[in-house]
Short mmCIF file of C-alpha atoms in Angstrom, two decimals:
data_model
loop_
_atom_site.label_atom_id
_atom_site.label_comp_id
_atom_site.label_asym_id
_atom_site.label_seq_id
_atom_site.Cartn_x
_atom_site.Cartn_y
_atom_site.Cartn_z
CA UNK A 23 14.27 -8.63 14.87
CA UNK A 24 15.10 -7.60 11.07
CA UNK A 25 11.72 -6.46 9.42
CA UNK A 26 10.32 -9.13 6.81
CA UNK A 27 10.55 -8.67 3.48
CA UNK A 28 7.71 -5.81 2.55
CA UNK A 29 6.52 -8.62 -0.78
CA UNK A 30 6.01 -11.01 1.91
CA UNK A 31 4.65 -9.05 4.43
CA UNK A 32 1.81 -7.87 1.55
CA UNK A 33 1.84 -10.69 0.04
CA UNK A 34 3.04 -9.80 -3.43
CA UNK A 35 4.74 -10.94 -6.31
CA UNK A 36 7.92 -8.77 -7.54
CA UNK A 37 6.39 -7.73 -10.50
CA UNK A 38 3.06 -6.54 -9.35
CA UNK A 39 2.03 -3.01 -10.43
CA UNK A 40 1.18 -0.67 -7.49
CA UNK A 41 -2.72 -0.95 -7.89
CA UNK A 42 -2.34 -4.50 -6.90
CA UNK A 43 0.38 -3.36 -3.85
CA UNK A 44 -2.30 -0.38 -2.69
CA UNK A 45 -4.96 -3.53 -2.65
CA UNK A 46 -2.88 -5.64 -0.90
CA UNK A 47 -2.04 -2.82 1.57
CA UNK A 48 -5.86 -1.94 2.31
CA UNK A 49 -6.77 -5.36 2.79
CA UNK A 50 -4.08 -5.85 5.66
CA UNK A 51 -4.94 -2.40 6.81
CA UNK A 52 -8.28 -2.69 7.38
CA UNK A 53 -8.06 -6.14 8.73
CA UNK A 54 -5.14 -5.55 11.47
CA UNK A 55 -6.50 -2.40 12.46
CA UNK A 56 -5.90 -1.74 15.95
CA UNK A 57 -9.17 0.25 16.70
CA UNK A 58 -10.95 -3.39 15.35
CA UNK A 59 -8.12 -5.98 17.10
CA UNK A 60 -9.04 -4.37 20.11
CA UNK A 61 -8.51 -7.90 22.11
CA UNK A 62 -5.55 -8.55 20.21
CA UNK A 63 -2.29 -7.60 21.57
CA UNK A 64 -0.39 -7.99 18.60
CA UNK A 65 -2.35 -6.05 16.07
CA UNK A 66 -1.01 -2.70 16.53
CA UNK A 67 2.85 -4.92 16.01
CA UNK A 68 1.25 -6.42 12.73
CA UNK A 69 -0.41 -2.93 11.50
CA UNK A 70 2.47 -1.43 12.08
CA UNK A 71 4.80 -3.97 9.94
CA UNK A 72 2.11 -3.50 7.24
CA UNK A 73 2.40 0.24 6.83
CA UNK A 74 6.28 -0.08 7.15
CA UNK A 75 6.44 -2.63 3.69
CA UNK A 76 3.69 -0.24 2.36
CA UNK A 77 6.03 2.63 2.71
CA UNK A 78 8.39 0.63 1.11
CA UNK A 79 6.91 -0.62 -2.05
CA UNK A 80 4.09 2.03 -2.36
CA UNK A 81 6.83 4.20 -3.04
CA UNK A 82 7.98 3.62 -6.70
CA UNK A 83 11.60 5.09 -5.81
CA UNK A 84 12.24 3.37 -2.32
CA UNK A 85 10.65 0.15 -4.50
CA UNK A 86 13.24 0.71 -7.26
CA UNK A 87 16.36 0.82 -4.59
CA UNK A 88 15.23 -2.07 -2.36
CA UNK A 89 14.27 -4.39 -6.14
CA UNK A 90 18.24 -3.06 -6.25
CA UNK A 91 19.62 -4.08 -2.77
CA UNK A 92 20.57 -0.42 -1.96
CA UNK A 93 18.15 -0.60 0.85
CA UNK A 94 16.90 -3.09 3.25
CA UNK A 95 12.73 -3.84 4.64
CA UNK A 96 13.12 -0.46 6.98
CA UNK A 97 14.03 1.74 4.15
CA UNK A 98 17.77 1.57 5.56
CA UNK A 99 20.99 2.05 2.91
CA UNK A 100 23.06 -1.25 2.98
CA UNK A 101 26.68 -1.93 2.83
CA UNK A 102 27.38 -0.35 6.20
CA UNK A 103 27.13 -3.16 8.43
CA UNK A 104 29.90 -2.42 10.62
CA UNK A 105 33.79 -2.29 10.90
CA UNK A 106 34.81 -5.41 10.08
CA UNK A 107 38.28 -6.63 10.73
CA UNK A 108 39.65 -3.01 11.49
CA UNK A 109 39.20 -2.24 8.15
CA UNK A 110 36.72 0.58 8.41
CA UNK A 111 33.13 1.31 8.24
CA UNK A 112 31.45 -0.03 5.02
CA UNK A 113 34.51 0.10 2.84
CA UNK A 114 35.95 3.38 4.50
CA UNK A 115 39.63 3.08 4.86
CA UNK A 116 41.86 5.74 6.42
CA UNK A 117 45.17 7.34 4.46
CA UNK A 118 48.22 6.48 5.11
CA UNK A 119 48.88 9.89 6.86
CA UNK A 120 46.34 8.22 9.42
CA UNK A 121 43.35 8.45 11.08
CA UNK A 122 41.67 11.28 12.43
CA UNK A 123 45.18 13.52 12.55
CA UNK A 124 44.54 17.03 12.08
CA UNK A 125 46.67 19.46 10.67
CA UNK A 126 47.11 19.88 6.32
CA UNK A 127 48.06 16.42 5.83
CA UNK A 128 45.05 14.61 6.21
CA UNK A 129 43.99 12.57 3.78
CA UNK A 130 40.69 10.20 3.85
CA UNK A 131 39.72 7.26 1.21
CA UNK A 132 36.25 6.22 1.22
CA UNK A 133 35.16 3.32 -1.09
CA UNK A 134 31.31 2.63 -1.90
CA UNK A 135 30.29 -0.76 -2.66
CA UNK A 136 26.77 -1.56 -4.59
CA UNK A 137 24.60 1.14 -3.94
CA UNK A 138 26.53 3.66 -3.06
CA UNK A 139 27.43 7.16 -4.97
CA UNK A 140 28.72 5.51 -8.68
CA UNK A 141 29.30 1.94 -8.19
CA UNK A 142 31.51 -1.22 -6.27
CA UNK A 143 35.22 0.60 -6.14
CA UNK A 144 34.19 4.11 -6.36
CA UNK A 145 36.18 6.60 -4.37
CA UNK A 146 36.04 10.17 -3.11
CA UNK A 147 39.43 11.39 -1.10
CA UNK A 148 39.06 13.90 1.26
CA UNK A 149 40.95 17.12 0.50
CA UNK A 150 40.22 20.72 0.71
CA UNK A 151 36.67 21.65 1.76
CA UNK A 152 35.77 17.57 2.52
CA UNK A 153 33.94 16.85 5.94
CA UNK A 154 33.76 13.25 6.51
CA UNK A 155 31.76 14.06 9.57
CA UNK A 156 28.64 15.15 7.19
CA UNK A 157 28.79 11.10 6.33
CA UNK A 158 28.73 9.81 9.78
CA UNK A 159 26.34 12.72 10.73
CA UNK A 160 23.80 11.30 8.11
CA UNK A 161 24.36 7.67 9.37
CA UNK A 162 24.07 7.72 12.82
CA UNK A 163 22.17 10.49 13.33
CA UNK A 164 24.63 12.42 15.48
CA UNK A 165 28.24 13.38 15.90
CA UNK A 166 30.88 11.65 14.29
CA UNK A 167 33.32 12.70 16.68
CA UNK A 168 37.22 12.35 16.38
CA UNK A 169 37.36 11.96 12.09
CA UNK A 170 39.45 14.39 11.63
CA UNK A 171 38.63 16.69 14.84
CA UNK A 172 34.90 17.29 13.12
CA UNK A 173 32.00 17.95 14.95
CA UNK A 174 28.72 16.70 13.16
CA UNK A 175 26.23 19.31 11.37
CA UNK A 176 22.58 19.30 13.25
CA UNK A 177 20.36 18.41 10.69
CA UNK A 178 16.39 18.11 10.11
CA UNK A 179 15.09 14.09 11.11
CA UNK A 180 13.61 11.66 8.96
CA UNK A 181 10.08 12.24 7.87
CA UNK A 182 8.11 9.28 8.80
CA UNK A 183 5.25 7.80 6.29
CA UNK A 184 1.98 5.36 7.10
CA UNK A 185 -1.34 4.91 5.43
CA UNK A 186 -4.53 5.73 7.20
CA UNK A 187 -7.67 3.74 5.84
CA UNK A 188 -11.22 5.82 6.29
CA UNK A 189 -14.58 5.33 5.38
CA UNK A 190 -15.72 7.46 2.32
CA UNK A 191 -18.47 8.99 5.22
CA UNK A 192 -15.77 10.20 7.11
CA UNK A 193 -13.71 11.43 3.87
CA UNK A 194 -16.66 13.45 2.87
CA UNK A 195 -18.13 15.24 6.28
CA UNK A 196 -14.20 14.71 7.82
CA UNK A 197 -12.91 13.01 10.82
CA UNK A 198 -10.58 12.71 13.50
CA UNK A 199 -8.56 8.98 13.37
CA UNK A 200 -5.96 7.53 15.14
CA UNK A 201 -2.64 6.03 13.04
CA UNK A 202 0.40 4.05 14.52
CA UNK A 203 3.49 5.03 13.17
CA UNK A 204 6.34 2.66 11.76
CA UNK A 205 8.66 3.76 14.73
CA UNK A 206 5.41 2.76 17.13
CA UNK A 207 4.57 6.54 18.04
CA UNK A 208 0.16 6.77 18.23
CA UNK A 209 -0.25 10.46 16.25
CA UNK A 210 -4.14 11.70 15.86
CA UNK A 211 -5.06 12.79 12.85
CA UNK A 212 -7.51 15.01 11.78
CA UNK A 213 -8.88 14.32 8.56
CA UNK A 214 -10.45 17.72 6.57
CA UNK A 215 -14.16 17.02 4.92
CA UNK A 216 -13.89 16.52 1.29
CA UNK A 217 -10.57 14.67 1.26
CA UNK A 218 -9.38 12.66 -2.15
CA UNK A 219 -8.47 9.67 -1.89
CA UNK A 220 -4.41 9.26 -1.96
CA UNK A 221 -3.72 13.04 -0.46
CA UNK A 222 -1.60 13.66 2.18
CA UNK A 223 -1.29 15.02 5.25
CA UNK A 224 1.69 16.17 7.26
CA UNK A 225 1.72 16.48 10.66
CA UNK A 226 4.98 18.95 11.51
CA UNK A 227 7.70 17.62 13.79
CA UNK A 228 6.07 13.99 13.98
CA UNK A 229 8.79 12.60 12.74
CA UNK A 230 12.31 10.83 13.95
CA UNK A 231 14.15 13.44 15.93
CA UNK A 232 16.99 15.25 14.15
CA UNK A 233 20.59 14.48 14.10
CA UNK A 234 23.07 16.46 16.58
CA UNK A 235 20.30 18.25 18.31
CA UNK A 236 18.33 19.28 14.68
CA UNK A 237 14.64 19.95 14.55
CA UNK A 238 12.45 17.18 13.82
CA UNK A 239 11.17 15.71 10.73
CA UNK A 240 7.52 15.38 9.57
CA UNK A 241 5.12 12.62 9.75
CA UNK A 242 3.33 12.48 6.10
CA UNK A 243 -0.42 10.31 6.43
CA UNK A 244 -1.33 8.71 3.10
CA UNK A 245 -4.79 8.76 3.23
CA UNK A 246 -6.74 6.14 1.41
CA UNK A 247 -10.81 5.84 0.94
CA UNK A 248 -12.07 2.67 1.62
CA UNK A 249 -14.37 1.17 -1.18
CA UNK A 250 -18.01 1.34 -0.44
CA UNK A 251 -20.84 -0.82 -0.70
CA UNK A 252 -22.84 1.70 -2.90
CA UNK A 253 -21.26 4.03 -3.97
CA UNK A 254 -17.95 4.20 -6.10
CA UNK A 255 -15.40 7.22 -5.97
CA UNK A 256 -14.15 9.58 -9.15
CA UNK A 257 -12.73 12.37 -8.25
CA UNK A 258 -15.03 14.42 -6.13
CA UNK A 259 -17.64 12.39 -8.04
CA UNK A 260 -19.96 9.36 -6.60
CA UNK A 261 -21.15 6.65 -9.40
CA UNK A 262 -24.04 4.45 -8.31
CA UNK A 263 -25.82 1.69 -10.09
CA UNK A 264 -29.46 2.93 -10.21
CA UNK A 265 -31.95 -0.76 -10.29
CA UNK A 266 -35.31 0.55 -12.47
CA UNK A 267 -38.07 -1.90 -12.91
CA UNK A 268 -39.23 -2.22 -16.60
CA UNK A 269 -42.10 -0.54 -16.40
CA UNK A 270 -40.30 2.43 -14.65
CA UNK A 271 -37.56 2.51 -17.39
CA UNK A 272 -40.45 2.59 -20.35
CA UNK A 273 -43.43 4.76 -19.03
CA UNK A 274 -40.88 6.91 -16.45
CA UNK A 275 -41.79 8.81 -13.36
CA UNK A 276 -40.24 9.79 -9.90
CA UNK A 277 -37.93 8.00 -9.05
CA UNK A 278 -36.07 7.91 -5.81
CA UNK A 279 -32.02 7.86 -5.98
CA UNK A 280 -29.54 7.56 -2.81
CA UNK A 281 -27.15 9.80 -1.38
CA UNK A 282 -24.26 9.19 0.69
CA UNK A 283 -25.53 10.76 3.71
CA UNK A 284 -28.15 7.52 3.59
CA UNK A 285 -30.87 9.66 1.92
CA UNK A 286 -32.80 9.61 -1.06
CA UNK A 287 -33.71 12.36 -3.08
CA UNK A 288 -36.59 12.17 -5.95
CA UNK A 289 -36.71 13.50 -9.45
CA UNK A 290 -38.43 12.60 -12.37
CA UNK A 291 -37.38 10.01 -14.73
CA UNK A 292 -38.16 10.89 -18.71
CA UNK A 293 -40.50 7.66 -19.94
CA UNK A 294 -38.66 5.40 -22.27
CA UNK A 295 -34.93 5.59 -20.45
CA UNK A 296 -33.01 3.03 -21.75
CA UNK A 297 -30.13 1.19 -19.53
CA UNK A 298 -26.83 2.36 -19.69
CA UNK A 299 -28.37 6.19 -19.17
CA UNK A 300 -26.11 8.33 -16.56
CA UNK A 301 -28.77 10.78 -14.51
CA UNK A 302 -26.39 13.53 -12.97
CA UNK A 303 -27.49 15.17 -9.71
CA UNK A 304 -25.28 18.12 -9.35
CA UNK A 305 -23.47 19.00 -5.84
CA UNK A 306 -24.78 15.91 -4.81
CA UNK A 307 -21.13 14.34 -4.86
CA UNK A 308 -17.89 14.57 -2.53
CA UNK A 309 -17.37 18.45 -1.00
CA UNK A 310 -14.66 20.35 -1.78
CA UNK A 311 -12.58 22.56 0.27
CA UNK A 312 -13.06 26.24 -0.11
CA UNK A 313 -15.11 28.14 -2.93
CA UNK A 314 -14.50 25.23 -5.12
CA UNK A 315 -17.73 23.50 -6.28
CA UNK A 316 -18.75 20.16 -5.00
CA UNK A 317 -18.87 17.14 -7.17
CA UNK A 318 -21.82 15.33 -8.73
CA UNK A 319 -23.76 12.12 -7.83
CA UNK A 320 -24.14 10.25 -11.43
CA UNK A 321 -26.85 7.40 -11.37
CA UNK A 322 -26.20 4.90 -14.52
CA UNK A 323 -29.49 3.15 -14.73
CA UNK A 324 -29.54 -0.32 -14.65
CA UNK A 325 -33.24 -2.51 -15.78
CA UNK A 326 -34.08 -5.55 -13.32
CA UNK A 327 -36.53 -7.98 -14.47
CA UNK A 328 -38.86 -9.81 -12.49
CA UNK A 329 -37.00 -13.21 -10.70
CA UNK A 330 -40.15 -15.49 -11.38
CA UNK A 331 -42.38 -15.47 -14.77
CA UNK A 332 -44.71 -13.15 -15.49
CA UNK A 333 -47.34 -14.26 -18.26
CA UNK A 334 -48.54 -10.77 -18.86
CA UNK A 335 -45.30 -9.36 -19.06
CA UNK A 336 -44.28 -12.67 -21.78
CA UNK A 337 -48.00 -12.08 -23.53
CA UNK A 338 -46.74 -8.24 -23.79
CA UNK A 339 -43.34 -8.56 -24.83
CA UNK A 340 -44.52 -10.97 -27.57
CA UNK A 341 -47.24 -8.89 -28.91
CA UNK A 342 -44.51 -5.85 -29.02
CA UNK A 343 -41.89 -8.34 -30.85
CA UNK A 344 -45.21 -9.13 -33.41
CA UNK A 345 -45.19 -5.67 -33.87
CA UNK A 346 -41.81 -4.69 -34.63
CA UNK A 347 -41.27 -7.79 -36.84
#
């Protein structure tokens, strides 16, 4: 069954921006992830479909090619659908001196429709140094026997891409996750501690087999950090809103700041701390690989008032207002 339009799969329009595409993908990937839908036998299929759609729309070049009709929803070139009426393959036509005949009289003529090299009507004639089997080798992923006696050349297989959603805690401490590739293959991926959002992990030889017995391509896994209920990620820094009562902001004193691991750090808040002020805890953000320093934890003060009326507080505020007048 042919793959569905990637725009329909992700539920977005053609004019949508890249961040909206990524947002739609994350939502659906989380919804259909097989680890969270073990009782749904179709979850794996839906998850693979979402990955395939994002592979097209999440890549600017592939998205542009798809919008121009150059590739289909699976990322395959259009315009090479068969050998209609003996007229050749996608416009491939043998020359007047015969097709597949050796000798110096070989003559081949190619026509490429829209999306091929050049434009519609573009032709390339075969002559000295021209090997038409290269085209067939690329299309079929194997040998092109019978074309001027030429044999397909071994080459590297196609790389496969998939996206993997991880929690912020998993990105910080590292984890081992399972990813389902567009070709149905399941891979276990080791997530290094401190990986940043959008970084790519390459798994050598886990892509499609190479044509003509060549080496397999790679699996390219893009890691997306899922939104967190408390923290926002900015590079390696973690940001959060720190709710303080009015008396804490005015008088200052010790306050507790939550950390990613679930613990709390105590720091001394200066008196008369205004709302919007950011407190920085160095090295308490996301870890870094190697000898690079870890990110910081940035806590922005948000002053909260009582949910119910407090007569004493109101009286104090009136007195303060009169004093300022």
